[in-house]
Short mmCIF file of C-alpha atoms and ligand atoms in Angstrom, two decimals:
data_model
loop_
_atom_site.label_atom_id
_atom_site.label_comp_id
_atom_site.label_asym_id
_atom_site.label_seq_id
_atom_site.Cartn_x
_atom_site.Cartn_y
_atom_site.Cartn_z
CA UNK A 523 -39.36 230.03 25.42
CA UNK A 524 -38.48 228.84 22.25
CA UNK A 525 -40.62 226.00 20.19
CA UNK A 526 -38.44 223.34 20.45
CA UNK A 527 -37.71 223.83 24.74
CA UNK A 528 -41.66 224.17 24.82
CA UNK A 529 -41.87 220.24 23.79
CA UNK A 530 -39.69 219.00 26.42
CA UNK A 531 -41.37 221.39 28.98
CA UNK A 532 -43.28 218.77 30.35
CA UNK A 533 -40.47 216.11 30.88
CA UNK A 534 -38.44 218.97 33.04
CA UNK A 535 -41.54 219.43 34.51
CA UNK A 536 -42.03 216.19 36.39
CA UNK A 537 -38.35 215.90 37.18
CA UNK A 538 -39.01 219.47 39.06
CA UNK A 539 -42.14 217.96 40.65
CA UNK A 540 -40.49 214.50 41.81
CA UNK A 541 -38.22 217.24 43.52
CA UNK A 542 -35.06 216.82 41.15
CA UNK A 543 -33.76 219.84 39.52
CA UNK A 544 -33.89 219.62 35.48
CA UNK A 545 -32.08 222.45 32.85
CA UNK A 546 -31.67 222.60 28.94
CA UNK A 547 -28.22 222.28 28.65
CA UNK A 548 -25.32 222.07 25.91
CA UNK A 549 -25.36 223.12 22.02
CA UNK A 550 -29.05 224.00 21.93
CA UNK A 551 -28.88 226.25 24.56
CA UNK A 552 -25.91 227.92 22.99
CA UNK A 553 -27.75 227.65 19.67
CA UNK A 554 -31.31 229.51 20.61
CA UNK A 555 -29.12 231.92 22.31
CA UNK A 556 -27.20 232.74 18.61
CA UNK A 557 -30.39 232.54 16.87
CA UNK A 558 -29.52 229.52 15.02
CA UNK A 559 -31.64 226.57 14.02
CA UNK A 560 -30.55 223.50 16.72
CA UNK A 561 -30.70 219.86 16.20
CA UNK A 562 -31.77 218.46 19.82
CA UNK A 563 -32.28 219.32 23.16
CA UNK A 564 -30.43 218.18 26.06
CA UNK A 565 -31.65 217.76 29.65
CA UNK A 566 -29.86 217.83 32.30
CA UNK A 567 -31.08 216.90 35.85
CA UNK A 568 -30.03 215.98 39.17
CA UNK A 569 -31.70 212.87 39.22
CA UNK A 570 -29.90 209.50 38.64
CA UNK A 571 -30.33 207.60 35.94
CA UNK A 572 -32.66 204.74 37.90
CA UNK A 573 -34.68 207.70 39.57
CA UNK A 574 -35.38 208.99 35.78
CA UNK A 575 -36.47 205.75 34.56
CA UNK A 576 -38.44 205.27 37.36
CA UNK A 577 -40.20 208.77 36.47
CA UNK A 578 -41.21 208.11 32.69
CA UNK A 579 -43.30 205.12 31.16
CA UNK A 580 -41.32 205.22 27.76
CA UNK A 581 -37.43 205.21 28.04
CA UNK A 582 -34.39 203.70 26.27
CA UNK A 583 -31.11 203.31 27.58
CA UNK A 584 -28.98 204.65 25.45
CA UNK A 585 -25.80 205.58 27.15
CA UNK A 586 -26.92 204.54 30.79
CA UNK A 587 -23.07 204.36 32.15
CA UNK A 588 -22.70 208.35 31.28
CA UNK A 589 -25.86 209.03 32.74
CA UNK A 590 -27.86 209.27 29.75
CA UNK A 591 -31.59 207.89 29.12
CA UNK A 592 -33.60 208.66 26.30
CA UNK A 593 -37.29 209.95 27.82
CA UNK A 594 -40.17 209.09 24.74
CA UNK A 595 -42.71 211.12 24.54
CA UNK A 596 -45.83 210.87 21.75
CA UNK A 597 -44.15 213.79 20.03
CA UNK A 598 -40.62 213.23 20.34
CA UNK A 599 -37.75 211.45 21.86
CA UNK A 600 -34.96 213.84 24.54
CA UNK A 601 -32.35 212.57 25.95
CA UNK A 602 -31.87 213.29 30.06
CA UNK A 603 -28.35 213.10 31.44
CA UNK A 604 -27.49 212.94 35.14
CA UNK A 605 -25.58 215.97 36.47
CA UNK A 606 -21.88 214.40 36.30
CA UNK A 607 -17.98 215.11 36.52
CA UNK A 608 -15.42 213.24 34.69
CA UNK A 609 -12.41 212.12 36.92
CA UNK A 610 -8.95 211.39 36.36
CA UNK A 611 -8.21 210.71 32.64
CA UNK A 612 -5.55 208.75 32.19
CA UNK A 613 -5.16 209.15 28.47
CA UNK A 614 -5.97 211.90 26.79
CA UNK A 615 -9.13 210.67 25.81
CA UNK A 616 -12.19 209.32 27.86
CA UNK A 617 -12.70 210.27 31.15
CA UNK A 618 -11.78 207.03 33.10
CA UNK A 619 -15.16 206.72 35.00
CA UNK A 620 -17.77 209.66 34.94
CA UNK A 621 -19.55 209.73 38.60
CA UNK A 622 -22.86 210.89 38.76
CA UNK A 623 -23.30 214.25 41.08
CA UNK A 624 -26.28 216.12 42.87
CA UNK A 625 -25.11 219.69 41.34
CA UNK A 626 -25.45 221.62 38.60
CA UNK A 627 -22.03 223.44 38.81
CA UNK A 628 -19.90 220.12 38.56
CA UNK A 629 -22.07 219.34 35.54
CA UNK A 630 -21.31 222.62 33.99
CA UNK A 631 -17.28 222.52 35.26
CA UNK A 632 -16.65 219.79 33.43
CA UNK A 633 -17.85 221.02 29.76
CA UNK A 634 -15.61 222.34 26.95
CA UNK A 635 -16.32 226.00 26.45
CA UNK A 636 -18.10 228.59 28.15
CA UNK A 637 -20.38 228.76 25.30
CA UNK A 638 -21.57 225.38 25.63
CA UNK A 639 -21.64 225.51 29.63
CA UNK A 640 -24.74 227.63 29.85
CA UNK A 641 -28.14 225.74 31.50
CA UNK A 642 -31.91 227.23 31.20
CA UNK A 643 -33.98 226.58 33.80
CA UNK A 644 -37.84 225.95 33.21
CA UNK A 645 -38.71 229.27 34.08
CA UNK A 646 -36.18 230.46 31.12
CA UNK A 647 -33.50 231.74 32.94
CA UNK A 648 -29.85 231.19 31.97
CA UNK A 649 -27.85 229.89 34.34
CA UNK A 650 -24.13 231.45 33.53
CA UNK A 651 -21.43 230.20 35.85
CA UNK A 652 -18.69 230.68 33.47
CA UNK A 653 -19.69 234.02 31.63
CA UNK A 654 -20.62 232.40 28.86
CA UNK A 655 -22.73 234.56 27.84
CA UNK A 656 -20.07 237.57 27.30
CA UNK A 657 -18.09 235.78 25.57
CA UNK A 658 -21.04 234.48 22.98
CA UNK A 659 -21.80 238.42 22.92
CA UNK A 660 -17.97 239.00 22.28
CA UNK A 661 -17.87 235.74 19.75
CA UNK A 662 -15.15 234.33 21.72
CA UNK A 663 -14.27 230.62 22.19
CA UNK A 664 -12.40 230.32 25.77
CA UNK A 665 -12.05 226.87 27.90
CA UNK A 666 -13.67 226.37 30.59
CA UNK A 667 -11.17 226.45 33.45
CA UNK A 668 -7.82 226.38 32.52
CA UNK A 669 -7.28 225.47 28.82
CA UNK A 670 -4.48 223.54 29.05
CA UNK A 671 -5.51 221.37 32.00
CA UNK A 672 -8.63 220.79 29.63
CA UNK A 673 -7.18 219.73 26.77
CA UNK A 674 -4.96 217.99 28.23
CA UNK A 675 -7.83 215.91 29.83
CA UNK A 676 -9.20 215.40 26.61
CA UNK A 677 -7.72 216.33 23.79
CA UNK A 678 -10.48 216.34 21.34
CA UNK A 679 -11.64 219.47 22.91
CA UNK A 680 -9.10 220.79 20.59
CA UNK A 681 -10.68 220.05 17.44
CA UNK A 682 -14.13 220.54 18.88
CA UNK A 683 -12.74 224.09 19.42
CA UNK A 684 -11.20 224.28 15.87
CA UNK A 685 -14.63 223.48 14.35
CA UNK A 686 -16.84 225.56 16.26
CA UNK A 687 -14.17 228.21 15.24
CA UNK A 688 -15.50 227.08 11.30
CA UNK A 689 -19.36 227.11 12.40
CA UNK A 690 -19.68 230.20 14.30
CA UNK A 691 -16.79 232.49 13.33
CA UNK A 692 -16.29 233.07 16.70
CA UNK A 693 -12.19 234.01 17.79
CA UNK A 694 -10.27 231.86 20.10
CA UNK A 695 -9.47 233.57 23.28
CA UNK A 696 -5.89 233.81 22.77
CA UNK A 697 -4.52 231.58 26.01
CA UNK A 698 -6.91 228.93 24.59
CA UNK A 699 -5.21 229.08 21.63
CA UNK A 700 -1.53 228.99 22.81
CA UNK A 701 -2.96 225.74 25.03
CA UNK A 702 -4.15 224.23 21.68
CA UNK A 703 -0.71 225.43 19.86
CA UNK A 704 1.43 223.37 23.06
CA UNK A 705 -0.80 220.34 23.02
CA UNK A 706 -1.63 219.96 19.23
CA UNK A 707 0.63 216.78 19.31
CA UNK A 708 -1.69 214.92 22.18
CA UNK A 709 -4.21 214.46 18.97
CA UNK A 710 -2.28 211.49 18.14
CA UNK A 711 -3.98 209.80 21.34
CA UNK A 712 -7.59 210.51 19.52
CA UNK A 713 -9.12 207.70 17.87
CA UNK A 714 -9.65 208.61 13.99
CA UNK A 715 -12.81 207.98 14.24
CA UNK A 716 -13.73 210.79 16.72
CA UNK A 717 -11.29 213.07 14.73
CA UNK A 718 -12.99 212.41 11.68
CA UNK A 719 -16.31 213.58 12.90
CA UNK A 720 -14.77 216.94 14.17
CA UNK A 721 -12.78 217.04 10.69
CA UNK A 722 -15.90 216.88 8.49
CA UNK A 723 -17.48 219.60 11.01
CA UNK A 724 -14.30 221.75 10.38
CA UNK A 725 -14.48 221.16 6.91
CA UNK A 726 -18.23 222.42 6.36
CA UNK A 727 -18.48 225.40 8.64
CA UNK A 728 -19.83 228.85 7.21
CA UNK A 729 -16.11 229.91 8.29
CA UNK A 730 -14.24 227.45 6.83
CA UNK A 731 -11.14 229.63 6.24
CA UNK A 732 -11.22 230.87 9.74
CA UNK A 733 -10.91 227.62 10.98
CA UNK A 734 -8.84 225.94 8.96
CA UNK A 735 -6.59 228.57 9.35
CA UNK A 736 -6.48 227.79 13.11
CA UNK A 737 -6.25 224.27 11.99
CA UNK A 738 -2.65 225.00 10.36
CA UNK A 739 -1.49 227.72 12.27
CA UNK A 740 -2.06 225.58 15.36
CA UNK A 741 -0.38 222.72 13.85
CA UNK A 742 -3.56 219.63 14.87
CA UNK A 743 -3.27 219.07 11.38
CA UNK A 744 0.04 217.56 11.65
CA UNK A 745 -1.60 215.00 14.22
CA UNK A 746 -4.26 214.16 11.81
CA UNK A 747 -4.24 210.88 9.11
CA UNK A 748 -2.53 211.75 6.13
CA UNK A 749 -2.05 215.60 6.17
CA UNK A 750 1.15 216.07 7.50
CA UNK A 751 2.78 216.91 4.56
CA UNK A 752 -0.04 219.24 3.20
CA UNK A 753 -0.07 222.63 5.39
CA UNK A 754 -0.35 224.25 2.12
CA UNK A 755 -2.44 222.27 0.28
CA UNK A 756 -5.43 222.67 3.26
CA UNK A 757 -4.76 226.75 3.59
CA UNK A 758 -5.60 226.41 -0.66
CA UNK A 759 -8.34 224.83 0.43
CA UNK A 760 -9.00 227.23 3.61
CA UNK A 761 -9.02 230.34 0.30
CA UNK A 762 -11.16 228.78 -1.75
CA UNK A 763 -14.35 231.16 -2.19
CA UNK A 764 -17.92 230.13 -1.44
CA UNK A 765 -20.89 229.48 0.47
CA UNK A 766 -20.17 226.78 3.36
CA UNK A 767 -20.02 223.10 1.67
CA UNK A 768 -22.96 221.50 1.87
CA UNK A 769 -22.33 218.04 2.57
CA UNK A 770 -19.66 215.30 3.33
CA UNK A 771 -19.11 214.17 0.25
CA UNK A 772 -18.76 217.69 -1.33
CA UNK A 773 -16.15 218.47 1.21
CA UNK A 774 -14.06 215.28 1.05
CA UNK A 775 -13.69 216.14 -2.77
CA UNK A 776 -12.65 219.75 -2.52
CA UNK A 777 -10.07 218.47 0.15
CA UNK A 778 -9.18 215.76 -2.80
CA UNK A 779 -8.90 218.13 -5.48
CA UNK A 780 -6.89 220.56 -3.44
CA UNK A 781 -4.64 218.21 -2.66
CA UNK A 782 -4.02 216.98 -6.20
CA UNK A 783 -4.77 213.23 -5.11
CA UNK A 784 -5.00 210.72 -7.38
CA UNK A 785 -7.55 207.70 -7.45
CA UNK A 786 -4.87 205.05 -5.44
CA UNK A 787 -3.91 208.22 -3.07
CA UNK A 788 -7.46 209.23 -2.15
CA UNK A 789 -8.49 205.05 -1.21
CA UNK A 790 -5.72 205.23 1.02
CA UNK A 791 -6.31 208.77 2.42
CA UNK A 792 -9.58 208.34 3.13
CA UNK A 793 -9.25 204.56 4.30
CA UNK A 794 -6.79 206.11 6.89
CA UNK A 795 -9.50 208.45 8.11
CA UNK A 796 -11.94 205.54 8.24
CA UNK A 797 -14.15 207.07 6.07
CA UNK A 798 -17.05 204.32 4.68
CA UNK A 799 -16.71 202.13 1.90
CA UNK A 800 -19.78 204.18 -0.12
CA UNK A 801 -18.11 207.54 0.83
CA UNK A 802 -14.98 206.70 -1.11
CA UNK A 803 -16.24 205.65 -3.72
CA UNK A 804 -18.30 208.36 -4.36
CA UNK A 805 -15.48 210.93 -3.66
CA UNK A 806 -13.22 208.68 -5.69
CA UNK A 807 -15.98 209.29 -8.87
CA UNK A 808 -16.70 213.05 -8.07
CA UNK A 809 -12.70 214.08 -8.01
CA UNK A 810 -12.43 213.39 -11.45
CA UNK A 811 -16.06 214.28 -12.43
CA UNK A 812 -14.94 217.59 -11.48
CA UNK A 813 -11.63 218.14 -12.71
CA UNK A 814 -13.08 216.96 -15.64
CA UNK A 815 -16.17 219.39 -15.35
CA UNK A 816 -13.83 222.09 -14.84
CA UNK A 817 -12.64 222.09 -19.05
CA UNK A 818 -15.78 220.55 -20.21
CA UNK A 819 -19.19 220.85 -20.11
CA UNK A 820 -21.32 217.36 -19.78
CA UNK A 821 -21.70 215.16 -21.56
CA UNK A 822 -23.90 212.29 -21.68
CA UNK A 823 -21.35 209.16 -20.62
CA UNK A 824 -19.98 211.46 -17.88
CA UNK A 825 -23.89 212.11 -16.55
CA UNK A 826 -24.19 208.70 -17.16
CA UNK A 827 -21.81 206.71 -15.07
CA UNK A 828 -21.79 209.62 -12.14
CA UNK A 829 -25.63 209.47 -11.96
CA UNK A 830 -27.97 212.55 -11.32
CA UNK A 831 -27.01 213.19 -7.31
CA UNK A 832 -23.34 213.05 -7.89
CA UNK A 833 -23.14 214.97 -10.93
CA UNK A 834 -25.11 217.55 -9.04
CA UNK A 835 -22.89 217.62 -6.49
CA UNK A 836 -20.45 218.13 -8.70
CA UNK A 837 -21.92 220.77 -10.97
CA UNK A 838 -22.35 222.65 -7.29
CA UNK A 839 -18.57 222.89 -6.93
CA UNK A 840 -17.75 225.43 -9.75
CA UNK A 841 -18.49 227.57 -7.06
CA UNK A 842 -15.50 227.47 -5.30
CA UNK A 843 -13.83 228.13 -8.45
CA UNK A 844 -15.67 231.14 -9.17
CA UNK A 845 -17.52 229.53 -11.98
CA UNK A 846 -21.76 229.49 -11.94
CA UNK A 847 -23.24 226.16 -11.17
CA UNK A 848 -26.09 225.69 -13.76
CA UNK A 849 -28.23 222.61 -11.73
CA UNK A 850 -31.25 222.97 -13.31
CA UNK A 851 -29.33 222.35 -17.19
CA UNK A 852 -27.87 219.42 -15.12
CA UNK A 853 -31.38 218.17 -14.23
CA UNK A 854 -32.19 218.65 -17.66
CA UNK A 855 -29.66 216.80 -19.22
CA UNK A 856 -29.93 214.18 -17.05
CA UNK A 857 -33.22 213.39 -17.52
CA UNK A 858 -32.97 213.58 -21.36
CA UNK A 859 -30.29 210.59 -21.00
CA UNK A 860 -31.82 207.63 -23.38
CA UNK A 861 -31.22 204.43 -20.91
CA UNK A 862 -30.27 205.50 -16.72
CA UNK A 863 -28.75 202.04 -16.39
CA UNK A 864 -28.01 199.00 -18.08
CA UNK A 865 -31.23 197.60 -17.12
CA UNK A 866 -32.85 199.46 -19.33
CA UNK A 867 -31.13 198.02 -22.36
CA UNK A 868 -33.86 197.09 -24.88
CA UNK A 869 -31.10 194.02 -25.16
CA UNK A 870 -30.04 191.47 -21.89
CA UNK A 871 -27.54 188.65 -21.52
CA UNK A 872 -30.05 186.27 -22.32
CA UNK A 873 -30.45 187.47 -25.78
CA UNK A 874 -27.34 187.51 -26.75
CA UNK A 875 -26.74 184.04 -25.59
CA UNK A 876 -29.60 182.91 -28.04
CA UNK A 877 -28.91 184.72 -30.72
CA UNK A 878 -24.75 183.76 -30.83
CA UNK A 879 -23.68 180.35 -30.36
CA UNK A 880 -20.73 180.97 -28.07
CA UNK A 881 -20.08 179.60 -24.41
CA UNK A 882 -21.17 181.78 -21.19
CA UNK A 883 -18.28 184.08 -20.66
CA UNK A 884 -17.22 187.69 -20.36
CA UNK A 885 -17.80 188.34 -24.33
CA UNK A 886 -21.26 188.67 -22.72
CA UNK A 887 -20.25 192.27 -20.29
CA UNK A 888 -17.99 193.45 -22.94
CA UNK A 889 -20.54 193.86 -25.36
CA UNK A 890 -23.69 195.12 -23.46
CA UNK A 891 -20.98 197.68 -22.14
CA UNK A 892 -19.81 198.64 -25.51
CA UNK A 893 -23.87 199.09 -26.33
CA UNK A 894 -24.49 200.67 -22.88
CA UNK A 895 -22.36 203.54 -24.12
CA UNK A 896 -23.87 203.41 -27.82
CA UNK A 897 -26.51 204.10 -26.53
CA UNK A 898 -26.43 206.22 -23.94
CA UNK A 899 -23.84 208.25 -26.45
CA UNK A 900 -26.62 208.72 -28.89
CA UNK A 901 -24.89 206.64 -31.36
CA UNK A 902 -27.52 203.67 -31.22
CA UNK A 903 -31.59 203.72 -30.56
CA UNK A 904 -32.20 201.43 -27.86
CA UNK A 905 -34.24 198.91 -30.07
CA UNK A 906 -33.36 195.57 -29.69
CA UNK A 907 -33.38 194.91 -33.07
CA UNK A 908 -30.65 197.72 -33.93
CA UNK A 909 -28.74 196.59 -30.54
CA UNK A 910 -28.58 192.72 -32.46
CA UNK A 911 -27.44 194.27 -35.24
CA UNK A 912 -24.54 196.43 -33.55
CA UNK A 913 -23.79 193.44 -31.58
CA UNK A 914 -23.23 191.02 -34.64
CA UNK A 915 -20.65 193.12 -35.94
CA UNK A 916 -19.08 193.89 -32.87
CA UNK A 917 -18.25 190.23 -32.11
CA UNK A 918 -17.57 189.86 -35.81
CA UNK A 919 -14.55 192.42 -35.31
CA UNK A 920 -13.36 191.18 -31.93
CA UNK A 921 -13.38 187.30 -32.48
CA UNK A 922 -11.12 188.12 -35.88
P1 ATP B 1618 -23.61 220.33 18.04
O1 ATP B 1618 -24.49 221.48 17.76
O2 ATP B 1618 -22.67 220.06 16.94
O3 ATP B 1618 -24.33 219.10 18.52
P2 ATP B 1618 -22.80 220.48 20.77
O4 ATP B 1618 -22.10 221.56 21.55
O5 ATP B 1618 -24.22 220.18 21.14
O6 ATP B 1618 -22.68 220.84 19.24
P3 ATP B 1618 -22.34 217.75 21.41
O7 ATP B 1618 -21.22 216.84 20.99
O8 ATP B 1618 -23.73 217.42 21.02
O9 ATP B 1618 -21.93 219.19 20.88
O10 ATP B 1618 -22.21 217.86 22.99
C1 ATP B 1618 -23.21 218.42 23.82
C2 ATP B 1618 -22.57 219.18 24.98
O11 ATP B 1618 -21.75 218.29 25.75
C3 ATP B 1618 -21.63 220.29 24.56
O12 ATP B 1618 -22.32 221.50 24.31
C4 ATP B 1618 -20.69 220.39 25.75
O13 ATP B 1618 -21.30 221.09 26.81
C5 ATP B 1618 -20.57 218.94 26.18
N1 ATP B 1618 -19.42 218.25 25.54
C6 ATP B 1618 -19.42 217.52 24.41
N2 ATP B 1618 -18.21 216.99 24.15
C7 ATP B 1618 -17.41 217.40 25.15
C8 ATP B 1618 -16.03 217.18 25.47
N3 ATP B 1618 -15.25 216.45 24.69
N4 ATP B 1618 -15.57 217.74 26.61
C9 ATP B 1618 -16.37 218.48 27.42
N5 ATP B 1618 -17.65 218.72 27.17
C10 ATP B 1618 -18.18 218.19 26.05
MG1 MG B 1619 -25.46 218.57 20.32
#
């Protein structure tokens, strides 16, 4: 039993013992099973969400209308979901009421892919209704049930599948495929939002062309914000060489660059895909950083106004252009900068207004930004004395 089921032994322990049955369930079971690291552990159990409150001193409801209750322990926190089947979806998108159920099977008939429908029982024994298990021998993605009944019923599945495609390098089984080909267009009924996580999934897999290449070929990207007109653009992308992208940000900017977006075009593209406020404007800094890293080395005003963690980020790129990142030279550089903002400007507002007689206005910015760069340029020592001087003559010129 691996170290992380081990910690929530004792929670499907006492669910056992109050005579409920309890499994791991979901990507971590899927995840152990591939040898890969996994991020939490899912219980399921037959017990309803009251019963499992009643059971545990320490719990949060955190989604108690799916069935799900988050058990704290001293060690950790695991969320416990009742054994339940979605019914009748009316949209395409959420189930319209999930109903909680006494069996493991209906728990298990209602997931996304037989991969992801496998349950381990506290003795360690997989439970494998679906054959899941040949087909994560056979790295093959296939429905559970009939795909396009499933997709149908929620049509996210689709890009779920597309990015597990991208993580695992697993195949699609080829009538789950041809499901996701006839209902690519049902993605319009997906909120962005919920897209947009899948997307950035898709993006950073280990086998991002794979997927991608599903992405196109299966047309979901014509469904998604902005990238209509770009089936080209993303299988550029898809070719690009290189280890999986490490994060978000990295991976909205390759998309950026290989799109050839400019700084109006990538606001609206990623304000369409409801990316945050902080994300695009980081992506919005790093797109240029890097085209302009891609004919120069740094220098300091670039290092500068990125700051250490983006220009990082950026340096990291030149691998997908088959150039050699150099981080540590970036570290160095960095840290060799005179001033890292303008607060450490040996000269502030408040000295300039005593030392020139003119009224409180923007002649006060302008020229700590023209010695912001002076300095950080090289071109100035940041002495205040030597700043005054600069600054005299500055003003002199500009109020001719
Ligand atoms: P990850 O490792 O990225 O968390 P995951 O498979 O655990 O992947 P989750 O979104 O955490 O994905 O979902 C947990 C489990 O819930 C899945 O393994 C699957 O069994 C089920 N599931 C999630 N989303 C859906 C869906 N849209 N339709 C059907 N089953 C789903
Ligand atoms: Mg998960």
């Amino acid at each position: 039993m691996p170290l992380e089921f081990q910690g929530a032994m004792p929670i499907l322990r006492k669910l056992q013992n109050a005579g409920y049955e309890a499994y791991y369930v979901g990507g971590s079971v899927r995840d152990i099973l591939l040898n890969k690291p996994i991020h939490d552990v899912d219980i399921a159990t037959s017990a309803f969400p009251a019963e499992v409150k009643e059971l545990f001193h320490r719990t949060i409801d955190v989604g108690i209308d799916h069935g799900t209750v988050m058990v704290v322990t001293k060690e950790a926190t695991y969320e416990v979901t009742t054994f339940r089947t979605e019914s009748t979806y009316q949209d395409y998108r959420r189930p319209d009421h999930v109903e909680f159920v006494r069996s493991l099977k209906e728990d298990l008939k209602r997931r996304d892919f037989t991969i992801n429908a496998l349950a381990v029982g506290i003795d360690g024994n997989v439970i494998d209704l679906f054959d899941g298990l040949s087909d994560l021998r056979n790295k093959v993605l296939r429905a559970v049930g009939n795909p396009y009944e499933r997709f149908h019923e929620d049509a996210l599945r689709m890009m779920r599948a597309l990015r597990f495609v991208s993580h695992l390098g697993f195949t699609l089984e080829p009538e789950t495929f041809e499901a996701i080909q006839e209902y690519h267009s049902l993605l319009a009924k997906i909120s962005v939002e919920r897209i947009n996580v899948e997307f950035v999934k898709l993006m950073m897999g280990s086998f991002r062309e794979a997927g991608l290449r599903s992405f196109v070929e299966s047309e979901c990207y014509i469904y998604c914000p902005g990238l209509r007109e770009h089936g080209d653009a993303l299988l550029n992308f898809a070719e690009l060489r290189g280890p999986a992208i490490p994060t978000e940000r990295q991976a909205w900017t390759l998309l950026m660059t290989m799109l050839n977006f400019g700084e109006e075009e990538i606001r609206q593209f990623m304000k369409e895909w409801k990316c945050s406020n902080q994300l695009i404007r980081e992506v919005s800094q790093m797109v240029p950083a890097l085209h302009y890293r891609l004919i120069h080395e740094w220098d300091n005003w670039s290092l500068y106004q990125l700051g250490r963690e983006l220009a990082l980020s950026v340096e990291y790129l030149l691998y997908y252009f088959q150039r050699e990142p150099n981080l540590a030279k970036v570290r160095l550089l960095y840290q060799y900068l005179p001033i890292f903002s303008l607060k450490d400007l040996a000269l502030k507002g408040n000295d300039l207004m005593s030392n020139f007689d003119y009224p409180r206005g923007p002649w006060i910015s302008t020229t700590l930004k023209a010695l912001e760069q002076e300095v950080v340029e090289g071109h100035l020592n940041n002495e205040k004395a030597v700043l005054l001087a600069y600054a005299t003559d500055f003003l002199k010129r500009r109020m001719i």
